PDB file of C-alpha atoms in Angstrom:
ATOM      1  CA  UNK A   1     103.864 114.062 101.791  1.00  0.00           C
ATOM      2  CA  UNK A   2     102.508 110.772 100.550  1.00  0.00           C
ATOM      3  CA  UNK A   3     104.009 107.313  99.907  1.00  0.00           C
ATOM      4  CA  UNK A   4     107.765 106.805 100.703  1.00  0.00           C
ATOM      5  CA  UNK A   5     110.140 109.816 100.831  1.00  0.00           C
ATOM      6  CA  UNK A   6     113.880 109.730 100.896  1.00  0.00           C
ATOM      7  CA  UNK A   7     116.464 112.468 101.656  1.00  0.00           C
ATOM      8  CA  UNK A   8     118.820 113.538 100.322  1.00  0.00           C
ATOM      9  CA  UNK A   9     118.165 112.598  96.718  1.00  0.00           C
ATOM     10  CA  UNK A  10     121.840 112.980  95.860  1.00  0.00           C
ATOM     11  CA  UNK A  11     124.873 112.688  98.044  1.00  0.00           C
ATOM     12  CA  UNK A  12     128.584 112.912  97.300  1.00  0.00           C
ATOM     13  CA  UNK A  13     131.050 111.983 100.066  1.00  0.00           C
ATOM     14  CA  UNK A  14     134.623 111.185 100.680  1.00  0.00           C
ATOM     15  CA  UNK A  15     135.718 107.923 102.047  1.00  0.00           C
ATOM     16  CA  UNK A  16     136.389 109.385 105.464  1.00  0.00           C
ATOM     17  CA  UNK A  17     133.056 111.175 105.829  1.00  0.00           C
ATOM     18  CA  UNK A  18     130.129 110.135 107.952  1.00  0.00           C
ATOM     19  CA  UNK A  19     126.634 110.785 106.549  1.00  0.00           C
ATOM     20  CA  UNK A  20     123.086 109.432 107.012  1.00  0.00           C
ATOM     21  CA  UNK A  21     120.282 108.585 104.550  1.00  0.00           C
ATOM     22  CA  UNK A  22     116.726 109.127 105.763  1.00  0.00           C
ATOM     23  CA  UNK A  23     113.578 107.411 104.752  1.00  0.00           C
ATOM     24  CA  UNK A  24     110.040 108.108 105.849  1.00  0.00           C
ATOM     25  CA  UNK A  25     106.879 106.227 104.935  1.00  0.00           C
ATOM     26  CA  UNK A  26     103.399 107.737 105.142  1.00  0.00           C
ATOM     27  CA  UNK A  27     101.520 104.569 104.356  1.00  0.00           C
ATOM     28  CA  UNK A  28     101.014 103.079 107.857  1.00  0.00           C
ATOM     29  CA  UNK A  29     103.176 100.043 107.019  1.00  0.00           C
ATOM     30  CA  UNK A  30     104.955  97.945 109.612  1.00  0.00           C
ATOM     31  CA  UNK A  31     108.033  96.760 107.691  1.00  0.00           C
ATOM     32  CA  UNK A  32     110.769  98.821 106.084  1.00  0.00           C
ATOM     33  CA  UNK A  33     113.719  97.860 103.842  1.00  0.00           C
ATOM     34  CA  UNK A  34     116.959  99.120 102.396  1.00  0.00           C
ATOM     35  CA  UNK A  35     117.931  97.987  98.926  1.00  0.00           C
ATOM     36  CA  UNK A  36     121.108  98.789  96.970  1.00  0.00           C
ATOM     37  CA  UNK A  37     120.828  99.195  93.205  1.00  0.00           C
ATOM     38  CA  UNK A  38     124.132  99.109  91.347  1.00  0.00           C
ATOM     39  CA  UNK A  39     124.609  99.364  87.584  1.00  0.00           C
ATOM     40  CA  UNK A  40     124.201  96.043  85.767  1.00  0.00           C
ATOM     41  CA  UNK A  41     123.338  94.148  88.962  1.00  0.00           C
ATOM     42  CA  UNK A  42     120.027  93.077  90.417  1.00  0.00           C
ATOM     43  CA  UNK A  43     118.647  94.928  93.401  1.00  0.00           C
ATOM     44  CA  UNK A  44     120.354  93.696  96.508  1.00  0.00           C
ATOM     45  CA  UNK A  45     118.361  93.529  99.803  1.00  0.00           C
ATOM     46  CA  UNK A  46     120.486  95.018 102.618  1.00  0.00           C
ATOM     47  CA  UNK A  47     118.308  95.248 105.718  1.00  0.00           C
ATOM     48  CA  UNK A  48     114.731  94.539 106.749  1.00  0.00           C
ATOM     49  CA  UNK A  49     112.930  95.921 109.820  1.00  0.00           C
ATOM     50  CA  UNK A  50     109.665  94.438 110.879  1.00  0.00           C
ATOM     51  CA  UNK A  51     107.790  96.059 113.675  1.00  0.00           C
ATOM     52  CA  UNK A  52     110.917  98.127 114.350  1.00  0.00           C
ATOM     53  CA  UNK A  53     113.118  95.058 114.921  1.00  0.00           C
ATOM     54  CA  UNK A  54     115.881  94.213 112.469  1.00  0.00           C
ATOM     55  CA  UNK A  55     114.956  90.829 111.012  1.00  0.00           C
ATOM     56  CA  UNK A  56     117.377  90.566 108.156  1.00  0.00           C
ATOM     57  CA  UNK A  57     120.940  91.658 107.551  1.00  0.00           C
ATOM     58  CA  UNK A  58     122.239  90.251 104.277  1.00  0.00           C
ATOM     59  CA  UNK A  59     125.965  90.160 105.017  1.00  0.00           C
ATOM     60  CA  UNK A  60     126.235  93.914 104.711  1.00  0.00           C
ATOM     61  CA  UNK A  61     129.617  95.469 105.771  1.00  0.00           C
ATOM     62  CA  UNK A  62     129.597  97.172 109.057  1.00  0.00           C
ATOM     63  CA  UNK A  63     130.305 100.554 107.388  1.00  0.00           C
ATOM     64  CA  UNK A  64     126.598 100.486 106.774  1.00  0.00           C
ATOM     65  CA  UNK A  65     124.508 100.935 109.948  1.00  0.00           C
ATOM     66  CA  UNK A  66     120.744 100.925 109.881  1.00  0.00           C
ATOM     67  CA  UNK A  67     118.458 102.464 112.434  1.00  0.00           C
ATOM     68  CA  UNK A  68     114.663 102.246 112.738  1.00  0.00           C
ATOM     69  CA  UNK A  69     113.465 104.489 115.615  1.00  0.00           C
ATOM     70  CA  UNK A  70     109.747 103.928 114.776  1.00  0.00           C
ATOM     71  CA  UNK A  71     107.613 102.286 112.196  1.00  0.00           C
ATOM     72  CA  UNK A  72     107.575 105.356 109.943  1.00  0.00           C
ATOM     73  CA  UNK A  73     111.333 106.221 109.848  1.00  0.00           C
ATOM     74  CA  UNK A  74     114.390 104.352 108.668  1.00  0.00           C
ATOM     75  CA  UNK A  75     117.914 105.621 108.559  1.00  0.00           C
ATOM     76  CA  UNK A  76     121.124 104.273 106.993  1.00  0.00           C
ATOM     77  CA  UNK A  77     124.267 105.579 108.611  1.00  0.00           C
ATOM     78  CA  UNK A  78     127.397 105.563 106.471  1.00  0.00           C
ATOM     79  CA  UNK A  79     131.032 105.792 107.485  1.00  0.00           C
ATOM     80  CA  UNK A  80     134.379 105.090 105.811  1.00  0.00           C
ATOM     81  CA  UNK A  81     132.727 103.964 102.539  1.00  0.00           C
ATOM     82  CA  UNK A  82     134.517 102.710  99.546  1.00  0.00           C
ATOM     83  CA  UNK A  83     134.078 103.848  95.913  1.00  0.00           C
ATOM     84  CA  UNK A  84     132.370 100.599  95.089  1.00  0.00           C
ATOM     85  CA  UNK A  85     129.633 101.582  97.519  1.00  0.00           C
ATOM     86  CA  UNK A  86     128.472 104.162  94.950  1.00  0.00           C
ATOM     87  CA  UNK A  87     124.936 103.233  93.992  1.00  0.00           C
ATOM     88  CA  UNK A  88     121.281 104.107  94.260  1.00  0.00           C
ATOM     89  CA  UNK A  89     119.960 103.358  97.723  1.00  0.00           C
ATOM     90  CA  UNK A  90     116.322 102.514  97.774  1.00  0.00           C
ATOM     91  CA  UNK A  91     114.067 102.507 100.746  1.00  0.00           C
ATOM     92  CA  UNK A  92     110.797 100.536 100.714  1.00  0.00           C
ATOM     93  CA  UNK A  93     107.926  99.682 102.973  1.00  0.00           C
ATOM     94  CA  UNK A  94     105.229  97.033 103.163  1.00  0.00           C
ATOM     95  CA  UNK A  95     102.290  96.024 105.283  1.00  0.00           C
ATOM     96  CA  UNK A  96     102.119  92.784 107.174  1.00  0.00           C
ATOM     97  CA  UNK A  97     101.456  90.218 104.461  1.00  0.00           C
ATOM     98  CA  UNK A  98     104.147  87.556 104.554  1.00  0.00           C
ATOM     99  CA  UNK A  99     105.921  86.793 101.281  1.00  0.00           C
ATOM    100  CA  UNK A 100     103.129  88.289  99.256  1.00  0.00           C
ATOM    101  CA  UNK A 101     103.402  91.828 100.558  1.00  0.00           C
ATOM    102  CA  UNK A 102     104.161  94.217  97.742  1.00  0.00           C
ATOM    103  CA  UNK A 103     106.851  96.784  98.484  1.00  0.00           C
ATOM    104  CA  UNK A 104     106.383 100.455  97.990  1.00  0.00           C
ATOM    105  CA  UNK A 105     109.582 102.262  97.062  1.00  0.00           C
ATOM    106  CA  UNK A 106     110.903 105.701  97.637  1.00  0.00           C
ATOM    107  CA  UNK A 107     112.724 107.586  94.813  1.00  0.00           C
ATOM    108  CA  UNK A 108     116.197 106.662  96.140  1.00  0.00           C
ATOM    109  CA  UNK A 109     119.322 108.422  97.193  1.00  0.00           C
ATOM    110  CA  UNK A 110     122.055 108.536  94.509  1.00  0.00           C
ATOM    111  CA  UNK A 111     125.303 108.076  96.495  1.00  0.00           C
ATOM    112  CA  UNK A 112     128.691 108.855  95.041  1.00  0.00           C
ATOM    113  CA  UNK A 113     131.751 107.931  97.070  1.00  0.00           C
ATOM    114  CA  UNK A 114     134.988 109.706  95.969  1.00  0.00           C
TER     115      UNK A 114
ATOM    116  CA  UNK B   1     116.261  79.971  97.573  1.00  0.00           C
ATOM    117  CA  UNK B   2     114.279  81.702  94.893  1.00  0.00           C
ATOM    118  CA  UNK B   3     115.690  83.333  91.773  1.00  0.00           C
ATOM    119  CA  UNK B   4     114.448  85.391  88.849  1.00  0.00           C
ATOM    120  CA  UNK B   5     115.767  85.553  85.305  1.00  0.00           C
ATOM    121  CA  UNK B   6     114.886  88.291  82.829  1.00  0.00           C
ATOM    122  CA  UNK B   7     116.505  86.996  79.592  1.00  0.00           C
ATOM    123  CA  UNK B   8     116.325  90.304  77.690  1.00  0.00           C
ATOM    124  CA  UNK B   9     118.552  93.086  78.933  1.00  0.00           C
ATOM    125  CA  UNK B  10     117.284  95.610  76.371  1.00  0.00           C
ATOM    126  CA  UNK B  11     114.202  95.659  74.148  1.00  0.00           C
ATOM    127  CA  UNK B  12     113.307  98.252  71.505  1.00  0.00           C
ATOM    128  CA  UNK B  13     109.811  98.554  70.040  1.00  0.00           C
ATOM    129  CA  UNK B  14     107.991 101.104  68.019  1.00  0.00           C
ATOM    130  CA  UNK B  15     105.205 103.173  69.494  1.00  0.00           C
ATOM    131  CA  UNK B  16     101.911 101.359  68.989  1.00  0.00           C
ATOM    132  CA  UNK B  17     103.469  97.970  68.736  1.00  0.00           C
ATOM    133  CA  UNK B  18     102.720  95.146  71.171  1.00  0.00           C
ATOM    134  CA  UNK B  19     105.159  94.258  73.919  1.00  0.00           C
ATOM    135  CA  UNK B  20     106.164  91.101  75.829  1.00  0.00           C
ATOM    136  CA  UNK B  21     108.812  91.134  78.463  1.00  0.00           C
ATOM    137  CA  UNK B  22     109.997  87.729  79.669  1.00  0.00           C
ATOM    138  CA  UNK B  23     110.465  86.600  83.251  1.00  0.00           C
ATOM    139  CA  UNK B  24     111.329  83.136  84.463  1.00  0.00           C
ATOM    140  CA  UNK B  25     111.454  82.243  88.205  1.00  0.00           C
ATOM    141  CA  UNK B  26     112.749  79.429  90.339  1.00  0.00           C
ATOM    142  CA  UNK B  27     110.927  78.663  93.527  1.00  0.00           C
ATOM    143  CA  UNK B  28     109.870  75.493  95.210  1.00  0.00           C
ATOM    144  CA  UNK B  29     106.297  76.454  96.161  1.00  0.00           C
ATOM    145  CA  UNK B  30     103.570  78.616  94.680  1.00  0.00           C
ATOM    146  CA  UNK B  31     105.259  81.933  94.210  1.00  0.00           C
ATOM    147  CA  UNK B  32     104.144  85.463  94.802  1.00  0.00           C
ATOM    148  CA  UNK B  33     105.112  87.299  91.585  1.00  0.00           C
ATOM    149  CA  UNK B  34     105.424  91.001  90.834  1.00  0.00           C
ATOM    150  CA  UNK B  35     106.288  93.390  88.017  1.00  0.00           C
ATOM    151  CA  UNK B  36     107.736  96.790  88.807  1.00  0.00           C
ATOM    152  CA  UNK B  37     108.696  99.679  86.565  1.00  0.00           C
ATOM    153  CA  UNK B  38     111.461 102.252  87.173  1.00  0.00           C
ATOM    154  CA  UNK B  39     111.723 105.503  85.278  1.00  0.00           C
ATOM    155  CA  UNK B  40     115.103 107.294  85.183  1.00  0.00           C
ATOM    156  CA  UNK B  41     115.949 108.881  88.489  1.00  0.00           C
ATOM    157  CA  UNK B  42     112.946 107.265  90.157  1.00  0.00           C
ATOM    158  CA  UNK B  43     112.146 104.485  92.536  1.00  0.00           C
ATOM    159  CA  UNK B  44     110.220 101.371  91.575  1.00  0.00           C
ATOM    160  CA  UNK B  45     106.524 101.421  90.962  1.00  0.00           C
ATOM    161  CA  UNK B  46     104.314  98.364  91.308  1.00  0.00           C
ATOM    162  CA  UNK B  47     102.611  97.432  87.998  1.00  0.00           C
ATOM    163  CA  UNK B  48     100.881  94.248  89.043  1.00  0.00           C
ATOM    164  CA  UNK B  49     101.094  91.153  91.302  1.00  0.00           C
ATOM    165  CA  UNK B  50     100.049  87.550  91.253  1.00  0.00           C
ATOM    166  CA  UNK B  51      99.243  85.668  94.409  1.00  0.00           C
ATOM    167  CA  UNK B  52      96.786  82.916  93.353  1.00  0.00           C
ATOM    168  CA  UNK B  53      93.615  82.380  91.367  1.00  0.00           C
ATOM    169  CA  UNK B  54      93.208  83.661  87.811  1.00  0.00           C
ATOM    170  CA  UNK B  55      96.557  83.243  86.041  1.00  0.00           C
ATOM    171  CA  UNK B  56      96.077  86.396  83.911  1.00  0.00           C
ATOM    172  CA  UNK B  57      96.409  89.488  86.043  1.00  0.00           C
ATOM    173  CA  UNK B  58      95.668  93.039  85.067  1.00  0.00           C
ATOM    174  CA  UNK B  59      97.756  95.951  86.209  1.00  0.00           C
ATOM    175  CA  UNK B  60      98.077  99.698  85.905  1.00  0.00           C
ATOM    176  CA  UNK B  61      98.867 101.539  82.732  1.00  0.00           C
ATOM    177  CA  UNK B  62      97.311  98.871  80.526  1.00  0.00           C
ATOM    178  CA  UNK B  63      99.762  96.094  81.443  1.00  0.00           C
ATOM    179  CA  UNK B  64      98.887  92.498  82.062  1.00  0.00           C
ATOM    180  CA  UNK B  65     100.901  89.390  82.948  1.00  0.00           C
ATOM    181  CA  UNK B  66     100.226  85.639  82.711  1.00  0.00           C
ATOM    182  CA  UNK B  67     101.441  83.102  85.240  1.00  0.00           C
ATOM    183  CA  UNK B  68     102.363  79.803  83.618  1.00  0.00           C
ATOM    184  CA  UNK B  69     103.399  77.289  86.208  1.00  0.00           C
ATOM    185  CA  UNK B  70     104.444  74.647  83.633  1.00  0.00           C
ATOM    186  CA  UNK B  71     106.969  77.089  82.219  1.00  0.00           C
ATOM    187  CA  UNK B  72     107.883  78.837  85.489  1.00  0.00           C
ATOM    188  CA  UNK B  73     107.157  82.065  83.716  1.00  0.00           C
ATOM    189  CA  UNK B  74     105.384  85.346  84.397  1.00  0.00           C
ATOM    190  CA  UNK B  75     105.626  87.364  81.227  1.00  0.00           C
ATOM    191  CA  UNK B  76     104.498  90.998  81.059  1.00  0.00           C
ATOM    192  CA  UNK B  77     102.434  92.175  78.057  1.00  0.00           C
ATOM    193  CA  UNK B  78     100.920  95.290  76.657  1.00  0.00           C
ATOM    194  CA  UNK B  79      98.976  95.407  73.414  1.00  0.00           C
ATOM    195  CA  UNK B  80     100.021  98.913  72.247  1.00  0.00           C
ATOM    196  CA  UNK B  81     103.093 100.615  73.678  1.00  0.00           C
ATOM    197  CA  UNK B  82     103.191 104.385  74.344  1.00  0.00           C
ATOM    198  CA  UNK B  83     106.382 106.475  74.326  1.00  0.00           C
ATOM    199  CA  UNK B  84     105.854 107.104  78.070  1.00  0.00           C
ATOM    200  CA  UNK B  85     106.352 103.383  78.675  1.00  0.00           C
ATOM    201  CA  UNK B  86     110.070 103.690  78.101  1.00  0.00           C
ATOM    202  CA  UNK B  87     111.674 102.664  81.369  1.00  0.00           C
ATOM    203  CA  UNK B  88     113.255  99.735  83.109  1.00  0.00           C
ATOM    204  CA  UNK B  89     111.097  96.764  84.125  1.00  0.00           C
ATOM    205  CA  UNK B  90     111.771  94.350  86.933  1.00  0.00           C
ATOM    206  CA  UNK B  91     110.178  91.067  87.663  1.00  0.00           C
ATOM    207  CA  UNK B  92     110.316  89.879  91.290  1.00  0.00           C
ATOM    208  CA  UNK B  93     109.385  86.796  93.272  1.00  0.00           C
ATOM    209  CA  UNK B  94     108.308  86.851  96.914  1.00  0.00           C
ATOM    210  CA  UNK B  95     109.358  84.243  99.417  1.00  0.00           C
ATOM    211  CA  UNK B  96     107.271  82.543 102.055  1.00  0.00           C
ATOM    212  CA  UNK B  97     108.636  83.285 105.414  1.00  0.00           C
ATOM    213  CA  UNK B  98     109.716  80.727 107.960  1.00  0.00           C
ATOM    214  CA  UNK B  99     108.820  81.138 111.554  1.00  0.00           C
ATOM    215  CA  UNK B 100     105.724  83.183 110.979  1.00  0.00           C
ATOM    216  CA  UNK B 101     107.435  86.446 110.234  1.00  0.00           C
ATOM    217  CA  UNK B 102     105.217  89.076 108.789  1.00  0.00           C
ATOM    218  CA  UNK B 103     107.423  90.969 106.350  1.00  0.00           C
ATOM    219  CA  UNK B 104     107.786  90.422 102.633  1.00  0.00           C
ATOM    220  CA  UNK B 105     111.086  89.629 101.001  1.00  0.00           C
ATOM    221  CA  UNK B 106     111.414  90.027  97.246  1.00  0.00           C
ATOM    222  CA  UNK B 107     114.128  88.776  94.917  1.00  0.00           C
ATOM    223  CA  UNK B 108     114.498  90.764  91.809  1.00  0.00           C
ATOM    224  CA  UNK B 109     115.594  89.994  88.239  1.00  0.00           C
ATOM    225  CA  UNK B 110     118.326  92.121  86.563  1.00  0.00           C
ATOM    226  CA  UNK B 111     115.748  94.213  84.732  1.00  0.00           C
ATOM    227  CA  UNK B 112     114.794  94.801  81.090  1.00  0.00           C
ATOM    228  CA  UNK B 113     115.347  98.262  79.635  1.00  0.00           C
ATOM    229  CA  UNK B 114     112.516  99.260  77.214  1.00  0.00           C
ATOM    230  CA  UNK B 115     113.179 101.766  74.424  1.00  0.00           C
ATOM    231  CA  UNK B 116     110.243 103.106  72.434  1.00  0.00           C
ATOM    232  CA  UNK B 117     110.803 104.498  68.946  1.00  0.00           C
ATOM    233  CA  UNK B 118     108.311 107.056  67.618  1.00  0.00           C
TER     234      UNK B 118
END
């Protein structure tokens, strides 16, 4: 595998389910991100992990719970979601580079909440 | 806080025609600027980036962008569009980090959907 991979690519879940999204980066980067992409809205930064520490949490509801066990893996645990949480969830990584570090994105997980 | 505006939600061009996608940003210091492309069902791919120096930057797939500080713009151009360029294009600005943090943080525009007619 190369670049940033995400599984599953598609997920349908009920509001009472618990599921997890997985992201893995094969680029040797030290920062990882979760973005939410909804129709007709700009990409929304959800969480940032730098050197495996959460450094940013953009007022995301507690029904989204991130986990970064090491610099290559990032998870997003989901529980009791709402239909408005249906979106494309994108994982990204970057190398230490401050504000100028370009992000490398995975293909995303298309989430549908029924 | 920084912001990005892409004034055109949808642009249609004929194959072989030239293309310019507009991007305006708001940021207090010298910005880091990026263009990404997203094909249907895919993640975002970096086309090019501007950090400093030459204001005309070259990217992949024949794209270029010009940074104009006086206009707070970073427009993307391509002299001859191919059908495979049909996709959604995102402009983004990177923030300087306070406290010496090492990660990047991008703010994205709403995107411009490009349709290419044969």
